[in-house]
Amino acid sequence: MAQALSTRYPLVMVPGMLGFVRLLLYPYWFGIPAALRRGGAQVFVVQVSPVNSNEVRGEQLLRIIERIRRETGADKVNLIGHSQGALTARYAAAKYPQWIASVTSVAGPNRGSELADYYVRRYPADSACGRLLALALRVLAGGIWLLETGQRGPLLPIDVEASHRSLTSEGAALFNRQYPQGVPTTWGGRGAEEVNGVRYYSWSGIVQDKRSDSGGNRFDGSHFFCRLNVRGFFRERECDGMVGRLSSHLGQVIGDDYPLDHLDIVNQSLGLVGKGADPVRLFTEHAARLKAAGL
């Protein structure tokens, strides 16, 4: 498998809200970049503002892409975004499609998250609880910067309200009107697989599958947190604990019912996932898919 995953263009991994490259020794994409590199892929794991709007994060990503293109000599890159990272990648592709070969959304809230709607409704920004939540997120973002060892740099701008707004159903609807590439025109459908020369893909998971409660997830506290979040979903009971199954659709839907919660899908919690689940394989198979497509 030495060159089985050697895509034509570099792979750029974009994290979601409260994302990072590596906190001390703990990577965001646990075991995934290493598996891709073993297959011959050129992989860049990047950092953007952990809490901010899709547009601000997207502009940061464009500057990173420009640097990667300059350093590697590649004309384009393949963007793989987890959670809000998917919307960040979509923004970059909409603005500079000539730089992007493909956008892959992994559990991306492409039509917003009912969980974000729930928090905005339950804890308005001008309420005491809302201000406390905003403070907690700012502290977490600062902590991420302090503990980041994978990509050091200045503290990136933080905007809690803009981040929340971007992730709500209403905010996503506005974003989609401006940047509709790859978004299904019908609820639960599939979007255009290629727009302006950029290929669009997506996959996501659900926690309601009993397999997701087995295996390593018995010892994974984040999994129980995701299961608890399901009570905040009313339109889509099938969700990964943070993003609804149908809301995640973008372009070619590779799968939307993997037994993986929102963090399992990028192999977090040291790879503790449900029995039979293999999130790393989803990424290596996708790199092979991109290579076969000439990307």
PDB file of C-alpha atoms in Angstrom:
ATOM      1  CA  MET A   1       0.000   0.000   0.000  1.00  0.00           C
ATOM      2  CA  ALA A   2       3.107   2.220  -0.248  1.00  0.00           C
ATOM      3  CA  GLN A   3       1.599   4.515  -2.914  1.00  0.00           C
ATOM      4  CA  ALA A   4      -2.020   3.347  -2.929  1.00  0.00           C
ATOM      5  CA  LEU A   5      -3.193   6.621  -1.365  1.00  0.00           C
ATOM      6  CA  SER A   6      -0.877   9.018  -3.194  1.00  0.00           C
ATOM      7  CA  THR A   7      -3.465  11.495  -4.425  1.00  0.00           C
ATOM      8  CA  ARG A   8      -2.562  13.947  -7.175  1.00  0.00           C
ATOM      9  CA  TYR A   9      -3.168  16.909  -4.873  1.00  0.00           C
ATOM     10  CA  PRO A  10      -2.290  17.281  -1.163  1.00  0.00           C
ATOM     11  CA  LEU A  11      -4.895  16.474   1.497  1.00  0.00           C
ATOM     12  CA  VAL A  12      -5.659  19.359   3.869  1.00  0.00           C
ATOM     13  CA  MET A  13      -7.428  18.420   7.111  1.00  0.00           C
ATOM     14  CA  VAL A  14      -9.618  21.199   8.562  1.00  0.00           C
ATOM     15  CA  PRO A  15     -10.883  20.843  12.161  1.00  0.00           C
ATOM     16  CA  GLY A  16     -14.264  21.830  13.535  1.00  0.00           C
ATOM     17  CA  MET A  17     -15.281  24.150  16.349  1.00  0.00           C
ATOM     18  CA  LEU A  18     -12.817  23.983  19.268  1.00  0.00           C
ATOM     19  CA  GLY A  19     -10.492  22.140  16.918  1.00  0.00           C
ATOM     20  CA  PHE A  20      -6.706  21.886  17.089  1.00  0.00           C
ATOM     21  CA  VAL A  21      -3.766  20.106  15.527  1.00  0.00           C
ATOM     22  CA  ARG A  22      -2.357  18.504  18.672  1.00  0.00           C
ATOM     23  CA  LEU A  23      -2.940  19.258  22.356  1.00  0.00           C
ATOM     24  CA  LEU A  24       0.326  18.288  24.046  1.00  0.00           C
ATOM     25  CA  LEU A  25       0.581  14.693  22.756  1.00  0.00           C
ATOM     26  CA  TYR A  26      -3.060  14.264  21.743  1.00  0.00           C
ATOM     27  CA  PRO A  27      -3.920  14.798  18.041  1.00  0.00           C
ATOM     28  CA  TYR A  28      -7.316  15.917  16.771  1.00  0.00           C
ATOM     29  CA  TRP A  29      -7.283  13.366  13.924  1.00  0.00           C
ATOM     30  CA  PHE A  30      -6.134  10.388  15.984  1.00  0.00           C
ATOM     31  CA  GLY A  31      -4.199   7.940  13.778  1.00  0.00           C
ATOM     32  CA  ILE A  32      -5.688   9.273  10.538  1.00  0.00           C
ATOM     33  CA  PRO A  33      -2.872  11.390   9.025  1.00  0.00           C
ATOM     34  CA  ALA A  34      -0.348   8.645   9.847  1.00  0.00           C
ATOM     35  CA  ALA A  35      -2.453   6.018   8.045  1.00  0.00           C
ATOM     36  CA  LEU A  36      -2.822   8.300   5.020  1.00  0.00           C
ATOM     37  CA  ARG A  37       0.893   9.049   4.903  1.00  0.00           C
ATOM     38  CA  ARG A  38       1.760   5.353   5.114  1.00  0.00           C
ATOM     39  CA  GLY A  39      -0.253   4.966   1.915  1.00  0.00           C
ATOM     40  CA  GLY A  40       1.754   7.678   0.190  1.00  0.00           C
ATOM     41  CA  ALA A  41      -0.567  10.661   0.667  1.00  0.00           C
ATOM     42  CA  GLN A  42       0.774  14.153   1.282  1.00  0.00           C
ATOM     43  CA  VAL A  43      -1.172  15.400   4.303  1.00  0.00           C
ATOM     44  CA  PHE A  44      -1.379  18.822   5.953  1.00  0.00           C
ATOM     45  CA  VAL A  45      -3.186  19.131   9.278  1.00  0.00           C
ATOM     46  CA  VAL A  46      -4.060  22.789   9.814  1.00  0.00           C
ATOM     47  CA  GLN A  47      -5.475  25.100  12.463  1.00  0.00           C
ATOM     48  CA  VAL A  48      -7.993  27.921  12.089  1.00  0.00           C
ATOM     49  CA  SER A  49      -9.827  29.931  14.759  1.00  0.00           C
ATOM     50  CA  PRO A  50     -11.357  27.383  17.143  1.00  0.00           C
ATOM     51  CA  VAL A  51     -14.415  29.588  17.708  1.00  0.00           C
ATOM     52  CA  ASN A  52     -15.487  31.953  14.933  1.00  0.00           C
ATOM     53  CA  SER A  53     -17.676  32.258  11.848  1.00  0.00           C
ATOM     54  CA  ASN A  54     -17.353  30.108   8.738  1.00  0.00           C
ATOM     55  CA  GLU A  55     -16.246  33.170   6.786  1.00  0.00           C
ATOM     56  CA  VAL A  56     -13.448  34.200   9.172  1.00  0.00           C
ATOM     57  CA  ARG A  57     -12.211  30.635   9.400  1.00  0.00           C
ATOM     58  CA  GLY A  58     -12.515  30.304   5.620  1.00  0.00           C
ATOM     59  CA  GLU A  59     -10.345  33.359   4.989  1.00  0.00           C
ATOM     60  CA  GLN A  60      -7.723  31.922   7.342  1.00  0.00           C
ATOM     61  CA  LEU A  61      -7.883  28.630   5.465  1.00  0.00           C
ATOM     62  CA  LEU A  62      -7.377  30.382   2.119  1.00  0.00           C
ATOM     63  CA  ARG A  63      -4.139  31.908   3.411  1.00  0.00           C
ATOM     64  CA  ILE A  64      -3.005  28.456   4.549  1.00  0.00           C
ATOM     65  CA  ILE A  65      -3.887  26.944   1.165  1.00  0.00           C
ATOM     66  CA  GLU A  66      -1.922  29.678  -0.580  1.00  0.00           C
ATOM     67  CA  ARG A  67       1.110  28.777   1.522  1.00  0.00           C
ATOM     68  CA  ILE A  68       0.710  25.031   0.874  1.00  0.00           C
ATOM     69  CA  ARG A  69       0.430  25.621  -2.863  1.00  0.00           C
ATOM     70  CA  ARG A  70       3.579  27.736  -2.769  1.00  0.00           C
ATOM     71  CA  GLU A  71       5.535  25.213  -0.695  1.00  0.00           C
ATOM     72  CA  THR A  72       4.487  22.105  -2.628  1.00  0.00           C
ATOM     73  CA  GLY A  73       4.094  23.504  -6.126  1.00  0.00           C
ATOM     74  CA  ALA A  74       0.616  21.932  -6.296  1.00  0.00           C
ATOM     75  CA  ASP A  75      -2.022  23.842  -8.247  1.00  0.00           C
ATOM     76  CA  LYS A  76      -4.831  22.573  -6.019  1.00  0.00           C
ATOM     77  CA  VAL A  77      -5.569  20.815  -2.746  1.00  0.00           C
ATOM     78  CA  ASN A  78      -8.186  18.345  -1.498  1.00  0.00           C
ATOM     79  CA  LEU A  79      -9.993  19.751   1.544  1.00  0.00           C
ATOM     80  CA  ILE A  80     -11.352  17.397   4.220  1.00  0.00           C
ATOM     81  CA  GLY A  81     -13.328  19.198   6.909  1.00  0.00           C
ATOM     82  CA  HIS A  82     -14.823  17.804  10.096  1.00  0.00           C
ATOM     83  CA  SER A  83     -17.904  19.451  11.588  1.00  0.00           C
ATOM     84  CA  GLN A  84     -17.636  23.244  11.115  1.00  0.00           C
ATOM     85  CA  GLY A  85     -14.442  22.524   9.200  1.00  0.00           C
ATOM     86  CA  ALA A  86     -16.679  21.336   6.361  1.00  0.00           C
ATOM     87  CA  LEU A  87     -18.349  24.751   6.092  1.00  0.00           C
ATOM     88  CA  THR A  88     -14.941  26.406   6.374  1.00  0.00           C
ATOM     89  CA  ALA A  89     -13.745  24.295   3.441  1.00  0.00           C
ATOM     90  CA  ARG A  90     -16.904  25.050   1.453  1.00  0.00           C
ATOM     91  CA  TYR A  91     -16.307  28.770   1.853  1.00  0.00           C
ATOM     92  CA  ALA A  92     -12.733  28.446   0.555  1.00  0.00           C
ATOM     93  CA  ALA A  93     -13.882  26.372  -2.432  1.00  0.00           C
ATOM     94  CA  ALA A  94     -16.631  28.851  -3.296  1.00  0.00           C
ATOM     95  CA  LYS A  95     -14.211  31.793  -3.191  1.00  0.00           C
ATOM     96  CA  TYR A  96     -11.282  30.179  -4.998  1.00  0.00           C
ATOM     97  CA  PRO A  97     -12.487  27.073  -6.854  1.00  0.00           C
ATOM     98  CA  GLN A  98      -9.356  27.150  -9.013  1.00  0.00           C
ATOM     99  CA  TRP A  99      -7.331  26.227  -5.904  1.00  0.00           C
ATOM    100  CA  ILE A 100      -9.542  23.337  -4.782  1.00  0.00           C
ATOM    101  CA  ALA A 101      -9.799  19.858  -6.304  1.00  0.00           C
ATOM    102  CA  SER A 102     -12.384  18.519  -3.842  1.00  0.00           C
ATOM    103  CA  VAL A 103     -14.251  19.262  -0.624  1.00  0.00           C
ATOM    104  CA  THR A 104     -15.152  16.408   1.717  1.00  0.00           C
ATOM    105  CA  SER A 105     -17.576  17.036   4.560  1.00  0.00           C
ATOM    106  CA  VAL A 106     -17.179  14.691   7.546  1.00  0.00           C
ATOM    107  CA  ALA A 107     -20.182  15.106   9.865  1.00  0.00           C
ATOM    108  CA  GLY A 108     -20.559  18.655   8.605  1.00  0.00           C
ATOM    109  CA  PRO A 109     -23.619  20.704   9.694  1.00  0.00           C
ATOM    110  CA  ASN A 110     -24.335  21.694   6.118  1.00  0.00           C
ATOM    111  CA  ARG A 111     -27.914  22.624   6.978  1.00  0.00           C
ATOM    112  CA  GLY A 112     -27.035  23.671  10.502  1.00  0.00           C
ATOM    113  CA  SER A 113     -27.231  21.818  13.790  1.00  0.00           C
ATOM    114  CA  GLU A 114     -30.336  21.434  15.904  1.00  0.00           C
ATOM    115  CA  LEU A 115     -27.987  21.324  18.888  1.00  0.00           C
ATOM    116  CA  ALA A 116     -26.822  24.857  18.081  1.00  0.00           C
ATOM    117  CA  ASP A 117     -30.485  25.896  17.720  1.00  0.00           C
ATOM    118  CA  TYR A 118     -31.203  24.375  21.125  1.00  0.00           C
ATOM    119  CA  TYR A 119     -28.375  26.237  22.863  1.00  0.00           C
ATOM    120  CA  VAL A 120     -29.272  29.561  21.260  1.00  0.00           C
ATOM    121  CA  ARG A 121     -32.900  29.068  22.290  1.00  0.00           C
ATOM    122  CA  ARG A 122     -32.115  27.834  25.798  1.00  0.00           C
ATOM    123  CA  TYR A 123     -29.234  30.195  26.558  1.00  0.00           C
ATOM    124  CA  PRO A 124     -29.709  33.506  24.668  1.00  0.00           C
ATOM    125  CA  ALA A 125     -26.531  35.566  24.268  1.00  0.00           C
ATOM    126  CA  ASP A 126     -27.911  38.373  26.455  1.00  0.00           C
ATOM    127  CA  SER A 127     -28.886  36.049  29.327  1.00  0.00           C
ATOM    128  CA  ALA A 128     -26.700  35.249  32.345  1.00  0.00           C
ATOM    129  CA  CYS A 129     -26.354  31.618  31.234  1.00  0.00           C
ATOM    130  CA  GLY A 130     -25.592  32.731  27.682  1.00  0.00           C
ATOM    131  CA  ARG A 131     -22.818  35.035  28.879  1.00  0.00           C
ATOM    132  CA  LEU A 132     -21.435  32.266  31.084  1.00  0.00           C
ATOM    133  CA  LEU A 133     -21.449  29.826  28.161  1.00  0.00           C
ATOM    134  CA  ALA A 134     -19.679  32.377  25.950  1.00  0.00           C
ATOM    135  CA  LEU A 135     -17.053  32.894  28.646  1.00  0.00           C
ATOM    136  CA  ALA A 136     -16.524  29.136  28.947  1.00  0.00           C
ATOM    137  CA  LEU A 137     -15.992  28.847  25.188  1.00  0.00           C
ATOM    138  CA  ARG A 138     -13.511  31.710  25.192  1.00  0.00           C
ATOM    139  CA  VAL A 139     -11.609  30.057  28.051  1.00  0.00           C
ATOM    140  CA  LEU A 140     -11.600  26.731  26.185  1.00  0.00           C
ATOM    141  CA  ALA A 141     -10.332  28.425  23.027  1.00  0.00           C
ATOM    142  CA  GLY A 142      -7.572  30.084  25.035  1.00  0.00           C
ATOM    143  CA  GLY A 143      -6.697  26.765  26.636  1.00  0.00           C
ATOM    144  CA  ILE A 144      -6.434  25.152  23.215  1.00  0.00           C
ATOM    145  CA  TRP A 145      -3.976  27.853  22.159  1.00  0.00           C
ATOM    146  CA  LEU A 146      -1.889  27.372  25.296  1.00  0.00           C
ATOM    147  CA  LEU A 147      -1.757  23.582  24.941  1.00  0.00           C
ATOM    148  CA  GLU A 148      -1.360  23.471  21.144  1.00  0.00           C
ATOM    149  CA  THR A 149       1.917  21.778  20.232  1.00  0.00           C
ATOM    150  CA  GLY A 150       1.192  20.778  16.646  1.00  0.00           C
ATOM    151  CA  GLN A 151       1.053  24.246  15.144  1.00  0.00           C
ATOM    152  CA  ARG A 152       2.206  27.156  17.290  1.00  0.00           C
ATOM    153  CA  GLY A 153       1.323  30.704  16.363  1.00  0.00           C
ATOM    154  CA  PRO A 154      -0.460  33.823  17.589  1.00  0.00           C
ATOM    155  CA  LEU A 155      -3.817  33.520  19.310  1.00  0.00           C
ATOM    156  CA  LEU A 156      -6.408  33.409  16.537  1.00  0.00           C
ATOM    157  CA  PRO A 157      -9.474  35.684  16.801  1.00  0.00           C
ATOM    158  CA  ILE A 158     -12.404  34.375  18.840  1.00  0.00           C
ATOM    159  CA  ASP A 159     -16.057  35.309  18.241  1.00  0.00           C
ATOM    160  CA  VAL A 160     -18.493  33.091  20.150  1.00  0.00           C
ATOM    161  CA  GLU A 161     -21.665  34.749  18.867  1.00  0.00           C
ATOM    162  CA  ALA A 162     -20.541  34.530  15.224  1.00  0.00           C
ATOM    163  CA  SER A 163     -19.649  30.864  15.697  1.00  0.00           C
ATOM    164  CA  HIS A 164     -23.043  30.031  17.216  1.00  0.00           C
ATOM    165  CA  ARG A 165     -24.848  31.954  14.493  1.00  0.00           C
ATOM    166  CA  SER A 166     -22.934  30.083  11.769  1.00  0.00           C
ATOM    167  CA  LEU A 167     -23.950  26.694  13.151  1.00  0.00           C
ATOM    168  CA  THR A 168     -27.683  27.294  13.647  1.00  0.00           C
ATOM    169  CA  SER A 169     -30.209  26.202  11.045  1.00  0.00           C
ATOM    170  CA  GLU A 170     -30.964  29.842  10.270  1.00  0.00           C
ATOM    171  CA  GLY A 171     -27.285  30.732   9.956  1.00  0.00           C
ATOM    172  CA  ALA A 172     -26.600  27.730   7.740  1.00  0.00           C
ATOM    173  CA  ALA A 173     -29.551  28.644   5.500  1.00  0.00           C
ATOM    174  CA  LEU A 174     -28.072  32.112   4.976  1.00  0.00           C
ATOM    175  CA  PHE A 175     -24.633  30.616   4.323  1.00  0.00           C
ATOM    176  CA  ASN A 176     -26.118  28.160   1.819  1.00  0.00           C
ATOM    177  CA  ARG A 177     -27.851  30.943  -0.101  1.00  0.00           C
ATOM    178  CA  GLN A 178     -24.485  32.595  -0.556  1.00  0.00           C
ATOM    179  CA  TYR A 179     -22.455  29.402  -1.090  1.00  0.00           C
ATOM    180  CA  PRO A 180     -24.807  26.688  -2.396  1.00  0.00           C
ATOM    181  CA  GLN A 181     -22.174  24.507  -4.066  1.00  0.00           C
ATOM    182  CA  GLY A 182     -22.841  20.836  -3.356  1.00  0.00           C
ATOM    183  CA  VAL A 183     -25.833  21.458  -1.065  1.00  0.00           C
ATOM    184  CA  PRO A 184     -28.920  19.302  -1.871  1.00  0.00           C
ATOM    185  CA  THR A 185     -31.852  21.280  -3.246  1.00  0.00           C
ATOM    186  CA  THR A 186     -34.278  18.886  -1.527  1.00  0.00           C
ATOM    187  CA  TRP A 187     -34.294  17.874   2.132  1.00  0.00           C
ATOM    188  CA  GLY A 188     -32.344  14.653   2.585  1.00  0.00           C
ATOM    189  CA  GLY A 189     -31.291  14.536  -1.056  1.00  0.00           C
ATOM    190  CA  ARG A 190     -27.892  14.657  -2.672  1.00  0.00           C
ATOM    191  CA  GLY A 191     -26.206  17.753  -3.973  1.00  0.00           C
ATOM    192  CA  ALA A 192     -24.320  18.402  -7.185  1.00  0.00           C
ATOM    193  CA  GLU A 193     -21.216  16.232  -7.206  1.00  0.00           C
ATOM    194  CA  GLU A 194     -19.140  18.736  -9.149  1.00  0.00           C
ATOM    195  CA  VAL A 195     -19.412  22.525  -9.260  1.00  0.00           C
ATOM    196  CA  ASN A 196     -16.910  24.884 -10.898  1.00  0.00           C
ATOM    197  CA  GLY A 197     -14.462  21.998 -11.242  1.00  0.00           C
ATOM    198  CA  VAL A 198     -14.626  21.101  -7.522  1.00  0.00           C
ATOM    199  CA  ARG A 199     -15.848  17.642  -6.480  1.00  0.00           C
ATOM    200  CA  TYR A 200     -18.046  17.433  -3.350  1.00  0.00           C
ATOM    201  CA  TYR A 201     -18.337  14.432  -0.993  1.00  0.00           C
ATOM    202  CA  SER A 202     -19.761  13.756   2.466  1.00  0.00           C
ATOM    203  CA  TRP A 203     -20.207  11.101   5.122  1.00  0.00           C
ATOM    204  CA  SER A 204     -21.555  11.044   8.681  1.00  0.00           C
ATOM    205  CA  GLY A 205     -22.766   8.735  11.446  1.00  0.00           C
ATOM    206  CA  ILE A 206     -25.542   8.119  13.958  1.00  0.00           C
ATOM    207  CA  VAL A 207     -25.449   7.215  17.642  1.00  0.00           C
ATOM    208  CA  GLN A 208     -28.830   5.481  17.718  1.00  0.00           C
ATOM    209  CA  ASP A 209     -27.303   2.374  16.153  1.00  0.00           C
ATOM    210  CA  LYS A 210     -26.796  -0.096  19.044  1.00  0.00           C
ATOM    211  CA  ARG A 211     -23.328  -0.910  17.692  1.00  0.00           C
ATOM    212  CA  SER A 212     -22.220   2.593  18.666  1.00  0.00           C
ATOM    213  CA  ASP A 213     -22.733   1.730  22.354  1.00  0.00           C
ATOM    214  CA  SER A 214     -20.443  -1.299  22.216  1.00  0.00           C
ATOM    215  CA  GLY A 215     -16.690  -1.839  22.168  1.00  0.00           C
ATOM    216  CA  GLY A 216     -14.451   0.995  23.311  1.00  0.00           C
ATOM    217  CA  ASN A 217     -17.367   3.397  23.591  1.00  0.00           C
ATOM    218  CA  ARG A 218     -18.305   1.741  26.873  1.00  0.00           C
ATOM    219  CA  PHE A 219     -15.308   3.625  28.309  1.00  0.00           C
ATOM    220  CA  ASP A 220     -15.617   6.825  26.270  1.00  0.00           C
ATOM    221  CA  GLY A 221     -17.144   9.750  28.174  1.00  0.00           C
ATOM    222  CA  SER A 222     -17.525  11.838  25.020  1.00  0.00           C
ATOM    223  CA  HIS A 223     -19.806   9.169  23.584  1.00  0.00           C
ATOM    224  CA  PHE A 224     -22.203   9.480  26.507  1.00  0.00           C
ATOM    225  CA  PHE A 225     -22.133  13.253  26.028  1.00  0.00           C
ATOM    226  CA  CYS A 226     -23.129  12.783  22.374  1.00  0.00           C
ATOM    227  CA  ARG A 227     -25.937  10.435  23.337  1.00  0.00           C
ATOM    228  CA  LEU A 228     -27.178  12.961  25.881  1.00  0.00           C
ATOM    229  CA  ASN A 229     -27.276  15.635  23.180  1.00  0.00           C
ATOM    230  CA  VAL A 230     -29.799  13.645  21.141  1.00  0.00           C
ATOM    231  CA  ARG A 231     -32.573  15.064  23.331  1.00  0.00           C
ATOM    232  CA  GLY A 232     -31.921  18.432  21.701  1.00  0.00           C
ATOM    233  CA  PHE A 233     -32.883  17.054  18.271  1.00  0.00           C
ATOM    234  CA  PHE A 234     -36.531  17.093  17.225  1.00  0.00           C
ATOM    235  CA  ARG A 235     -36.557  17.290  13.449  1.00  0.00           C
ATOM    236  CA  GLU A 236     -33.850  14.638  13.069  1.00  0.00           C
ATOM    237  CA  ARG A 237     -33.816  12.010  15.775  1.00  0.00           C
ATOM    238  CA  GLU A 238     -31.147  10.205  13.752  1.00  0.00           C
ATOM    239  CA  CYS A 239     -28.007  12.149  14.488  1.00  0.00           C
ATOM    240  CA  ASP A 240     -24.448  11.777  15.723  1.00  0.00           C
ATOM    241  CA  GLY A 241     -25.117  13.789  18.869  1.00  0.00           C
ATOM    242  CA  MET A 242     -24.205  17.116  17.265  1.00  0.00           C
ATOM    243  CA  VAL A 243     -25.287  16.969  13.613  1.00  0.00           C
ATOM    244  CA  GLY A 244     -28.394  15.441  12.053  1.00  0.00           C
ATOM    245  CA  ARG A 245     -28.023  12.622   9.563  1.00  0.00           C
ATOM    246  CA  LEU A 246     -29.757  14.406   6.670  1.00  0.00           C
ATOM    247  CA  SER A 247     -28.335  17.813   7.558  1.00  0.00           C
ATOM    248  CA  SER A 248     -24.869  16.433   6.860  1.00  0.00           C
ATOM    249  CA  HIS A 249     -25.513  15.698   3.183  1.00  0.00           C
ATOM    250  CA  LEU A 250     -23.261  17.375   0.626  1.00  0.00           C
ATOM    251  CA  GLY A 251     -22.500  16.345  -2.942  1.00  0.00           C
ATOM    252  CA  GLN A 252     -21.890  12.604  -3.268  1.00  0.00           C
ATOM    253  CA  VAL A 253     -23.090  11.048  -0.008  1.00  0.00           C
ATOM    254  CA  ILE A 254     -20.742   8.153   0.702  1.00  0.00           C
ATOM    255  CA  GLY A 255     -22.692   7.149   3.814  1.00  0.00           C
ATOM    256  CA  ASP A 256     -24.793   8.793   6.527  1.00  0.00           C
ATOM    257  CA  ASP A 257     -25.454   5.988   8.998  1.00  0.00           C
ATOM    258  CA  TYR A 258     -22.066   4.769  10.184  1.00  0.00           C
ATOM    259  CA  PRO A 259     -22.252   3.699  13.871  1.00  0.00           C
ATOM    260  CA  LEU A 260     -20.070   6.633  14.873  1.00  0.00           C
ATOM    261  CA  ASP A 261     -20.794   9.657  17.023  1.00  0.00           C
ATOM    262  CA  HIS A 262     -19.589  13.153  16.156  1.00  0.00           C
ATOM    263  CA  LEU A 263     -16.141  12.643  17.684  1.00  0.00           C
ATOM    264  CA  ASP A 264     -15.754   8.939  16.879  1.00  0.00           C
ATOM    265  CA  ILE A 265     -15.916   9.815  13.198  1.00  0.00           C
ATOM    266  CA  VAL A 266     -12.473  11.429  13.419  1.00  0.00           C
ATOM    267  CA  ASN A 267     -11.261   8.706  15.805  1.00  0.00           C
ATOM    268  CA  GLN A 268     -11.009  10.920  18.875  1.00  0.00           C
ATOM    269  CA  SER A 269     -10.911   9.602  22.460  1.00  0.00           C
ATOM    270  CA  LEU A 270      -7.786   7.607  21.532  1.00  0.00           C
ATOM    271  CA  GLY A 271      -9.686   5.539  19.005  1.00  0.00           C
ATOM    272  CA  LEU A 272     -12.336   4.272  21.437  1.00  0.00           C
ATOM    273  CA  VAL A 273     -15.213   3.537  19.070  1.00  0.00           C
ATOM    274  CA  GLY A 274     -18.109   1.106  18.829  1.00  0.00           C
ATOM    275  CA  LYS A 275     -17.629  -2.535  17.911  1.00  0.00           C
ATOM    276  CA  GLY A 276     -16.950  -3.002  14.210  1.00  0.00           C
ATOM    277  CA  ALA A 277     -16.506   0.720  13.505  1.00  0.00           C
ATOM    278  CA  ASP A 278     -13.313   1.797  11.738  1.00  0.00           C
ATOM    279  CA  PRO A 279     -13.168   5.573  11.158  1.00  0.00           C
ATOM    280  CA  VAL A 280      -9.550   5.440   9.947  1.00  0.00           C
ATOM    281  CA  ARG A 281     -10.576   3.115   7.119  1.00  0.00           C
ATOM    282  CA  LEU A 282     -13.176   5.652   5.949  1.00  0.00           C
ATOM    283  CA  PHE A 283     -10.364   8.146   5.358  1.00  0.00           C
ATOM    284  CA  THR A 284      -7.967   5.716   3.677  1.00  0.00           C
ATOM    285  CA  GLU A 285     -10.743   4.459   1.411  1.00  0.00           C
ATOM    286  CA  HIS A 286     -11.597   8.031   0.548  1.00  0.00           C
ATOM    287  CA  ALA A 287      -8.004   8.862  -0.341  1.00  0.00           C
ATOM    288  CA  ALA A 288      -8.071   5.881  -2.712  1.00  0.00           C
ATOM    289  CA  ARG A 289     -11.363   7.241  -4.100  1.00  0.00           C
ATOM    290  CA  LEU A 290      -9.812  10.639  -4.710  1.00  0.00           C
ATOM    291  CA  LYS A 291      -6.789   9.070  -6.362  1.00  0.00           C
ATOM    292  CA  ALA A 292      -8.990   6.983  -8.666  1.00  0.00           C
ATOM    293  CA  ALA A 293     -10.836  10.178  -9.649  1.00  0.00           C
ATOM    294  CA  GLY A 294      -7.534  11.802 -10.599  1.00  0.00           C
ATOM    295  CA  LEU A 295      -7.647  14.153  -7.655  1.00  0.00           C
TER     296      LEU A 295
END
